[in-house]
Amino acid sequence: MVWKMSIDLTRAQVASMGQHDPLDGYITNLQLRSTINSLPQPIIGPDLEVETSRFAAMFKRDEWASADPLSLGGLMIDAYRVQQLMQQGSSPDAQLLDRLISASLSGLEHYARSGELQQPARYRLAFREFGLAIGLHAVERMRQAVEDETLREKLWEFIRYMPLREEIEAFWRDPAHQRSNTWTDHQEINEVMLATTLAPEGFLLLLPF
């Protein structure tokens, strides 16, 4: 895998692979396959089963825990996607959901101790922190919907970190902080991520079949 391709997909723009790229690809393929199976007419297209297996082989032994807030949020969002797919009748590996939750919690514990959120705006990146805030929204919805008792207990361990969501949102909604270079240099993505943080349902919820 490569991290970024040209628009016409003929060449790699950034040849490296992100830590969670195969995982994201795997879960996205599960979602696409679930959508295909729900449609009334057969769909002719690429064999997603083969591609899904390739993604699975790529991340099988990967370590997912991260202290990066955007990556952390992505893990939590992936966990919520897997949970919803399971509830809709798709059957991703049940251990996958547990691994995602465990990795999210481990990374969150490290991040909360880092002191990054106590830094002034000029040392922080809003869009990465919003990724974490969106992930915490996902965990809250997961906790409300989970049926497995063991997973429910594990999700309760996130409760003490839920205030981080409001802290991040309040910090970056402050007009003074939005005048910092770290906000204005990334204003477009910051505004999109802030909007998603404030109204996460449109991003987080998979359509029911």
Short mmCIF file of C-alpha atoms in Angstrom, two decimals, residues 26-132:
data_model
loop_
_atom_site.label_atom_id
_atom_site.label_comp_id
_atom_site.label_asym_id
_atom_site.label_seq_id
_atom_site.Cartn_x
_atom_site.Cartn_y
_atom_site.Cartn_z
CA TYR A 26 -10.13 -4.01 5.53
CA ILE A 27 -13.04 -2.46 7.42
CA THR A 28 -14.05 -0.32 4.45
CA ASN A 29 -14.16 -3.46 2.30
CA LEU A 30 -16.32 -5.18 4.90
CA GLN A 31 -18.69 -2.24 4.73
CA LEU A 32 -18.75 -2.31 0.92
CA ARG A 33 -19.42 -6.05 0.89
CA SER A 34 -22.23 -5.59 3.39
CA THR A 35 -23.76 -2.93 1.15
CA ILE A 36 -23.45 -5.12 -1.95
CA ASN A 37 -25.12 -8.05 -0.18
CA SER A 38 -28.05 -5.84 0.83
CA LEU A 39 -28.85 -4.67 -2.71
CA PRO A 40 -31.73 -6.33 -4.59
CA GLN A 41 -29.80 -6.69 -7.86
CA PRO A 42 -26.47 -8.48 -8.27
CA ILE A 43 -23.52 -6.13 -8.63
CA ILE A 44 -20.75 -6.76 -11.14
CA GLY A 45 -17.46 -5.39 -9.94
CA PRO A 46 -14.09 -6.23 -8.43
CA ASP A 47 -13.76 -9.27 -6.18
CA LEU A 48 -13.75 -7.57 -2.79
CA GLU A 49 -13.30 -10.89 -1.00
CA VAL A 50 -9.82 -11.24 -2.45
CA GLU A 51 -8.90 -7.64 -1.60
CA THR A 52 -10.32 -8.00 1.90
CA SER A 53 -8.15 -11.06 2.51
CA ARG A 54 -5.09 -9.16 1.31
CA PHE A 55 -5.78 -6.31 3.73
CA ALA A 56 -6.29 -8.81 6.55
CA ALA A 57 -2.95 -10.45 5.83
CA MET A 58 -1.22 -7.07 5.93
CA PHE A 59 -2.41 -6.06 9.38
CA LYS A 60 -2.57 -9.49 11.04
CA ARG A 61 0.42 -8.92 13.35
CA ASP A 62 0.38 -5.13 13.42
CA GLU A 63 0.52 -3.17 16.66
CA TRP A 64 -2.31 -0.64 16.51
CA ALA A 65 -1.86 1.34 19.71
CA SER A 66 -0.83 4.94 19.08
CA ALA A 67 -0.49 8.10 21.14
CA ASP A 68 -1.33 10.27 18.13
CA PRO A 69 -4.80 11.79 18.65
CA LEU A 70 -5.91 11.48 15.02
CA SER A 71 -4.84 7.83 14.86
CA LEU A 72 -6.53 7.16 18.18
CA GLY A 73 -9.76 8.65 16.94
CA GLY A 74 -9.51 6.54 13.81
CA LEU A 75 -9.21 3.35 15.87
CA MET A 76 -12.31 4.25 17.88
CA ILE A 77 -14.25 5.08 14.72
CA ASP A 78 -13.16 1.78 13.15
CA ALA A 79 -14.34 -0.05 16.27
CA TYR A 80 -17.76 1.58 15.99
CA ARG A 81 -17.98 0.68 12.30
CA VAL A 82 -17.21 -2.95 13.11
CA GLN A 83 -19.80 -3.00 15.88
CA GLN A 84 -22.46 -1.61 13.56
CA LEU A 85 -21.59 -4.12 10.83
CA MET A 86 -21.95 -6.95 13.34
CA GLN A 87 -25.34 -5.61 14.43
CA GLN A 88 -26.44 -5.46 10.79
CA GLY A 89 -25.64 -9.13 10.32
CA SER A 90 -22.18 -8.92 8.82
CA SER A 91 -19.69 -11.15 10.55
CA PRO A 92 -16.25 -9.60 10.97
CA ASP A 93 -14.04 -11.46 13.40
CA ALA A 94 -15.40 -10.74 16.90
CA GLN A 95 -11.81 -10.55 18.15
CA LEU A 96 -11.25 -7.59 15.83
CA LEU A 97 -13.61 -5.40 17.84
CA ASP A 98 -11.90 -6.37 21.09
CA ARG A 99 -8.45 -5.62 19.62
CA LEU A 100 -9.59 -2.22 18.39
CA ILE A 101 -11.04 -1.26 21.76
CA SER A 102 -7.95 -2.48 23.63
CA ALA A 103 -5.57 -0.61 21.33
CA SER A 104 -7.67 2.56 21.61
CA LEU A 105 -7.68 2.43 25.38
CA SER A 106 -3.95 1.75 25.61
CA GLY A 107 -3.08 4.66 23.34
CA LEU A 108 -5.53 6.98 25.05
CA GLU A 109 -3.94 6.33 28.43
CA HIS A 110 -0.55 7.38 27.03
CA TYR A 111 -1.94 10.42 25.26
CA ALA A 112 -3.80 11.68 28.32
CA ARG A 113 -0.52 11.62 30.27
CA SER A 114 1.45 13.43 27.58
CA GLY A 115 0.30 16.91 28.57
CA GLU A 116 -0.30 17.88 24.94
CA LEU A 117 -3.74 19.31 25.68
CA GLN A 118 -2.22 21.67 28.23
CA GLN A 119 -0.04 23.32 25.57
CA PRO A 120 -0.91 26.72 24.02
CA ALA A 121 -2.59 26.76 20.60
CA ARG A 122 0.64 27.48 18.72
CA TYR A 123 1.95 24.02 19.64
CA ARG A 124 -1.23 22.10 18.79
CA LEU A 125 -2.99 20.88 15.65
CA ALA A 126 -6.74 21.21 15.85
CA PHE A 127 -7.72 18.71 13.16
CA ARG A 128 -5.73 15.93 14.84
CA GLU A 129 -7.35 16.66 18.19
CA PHE A 130 -10.80 16.77 16.57
CA GLY A 131 -10.09 13.25 15.29
CA LEU A 132 -9.81 12.14 18.90
#
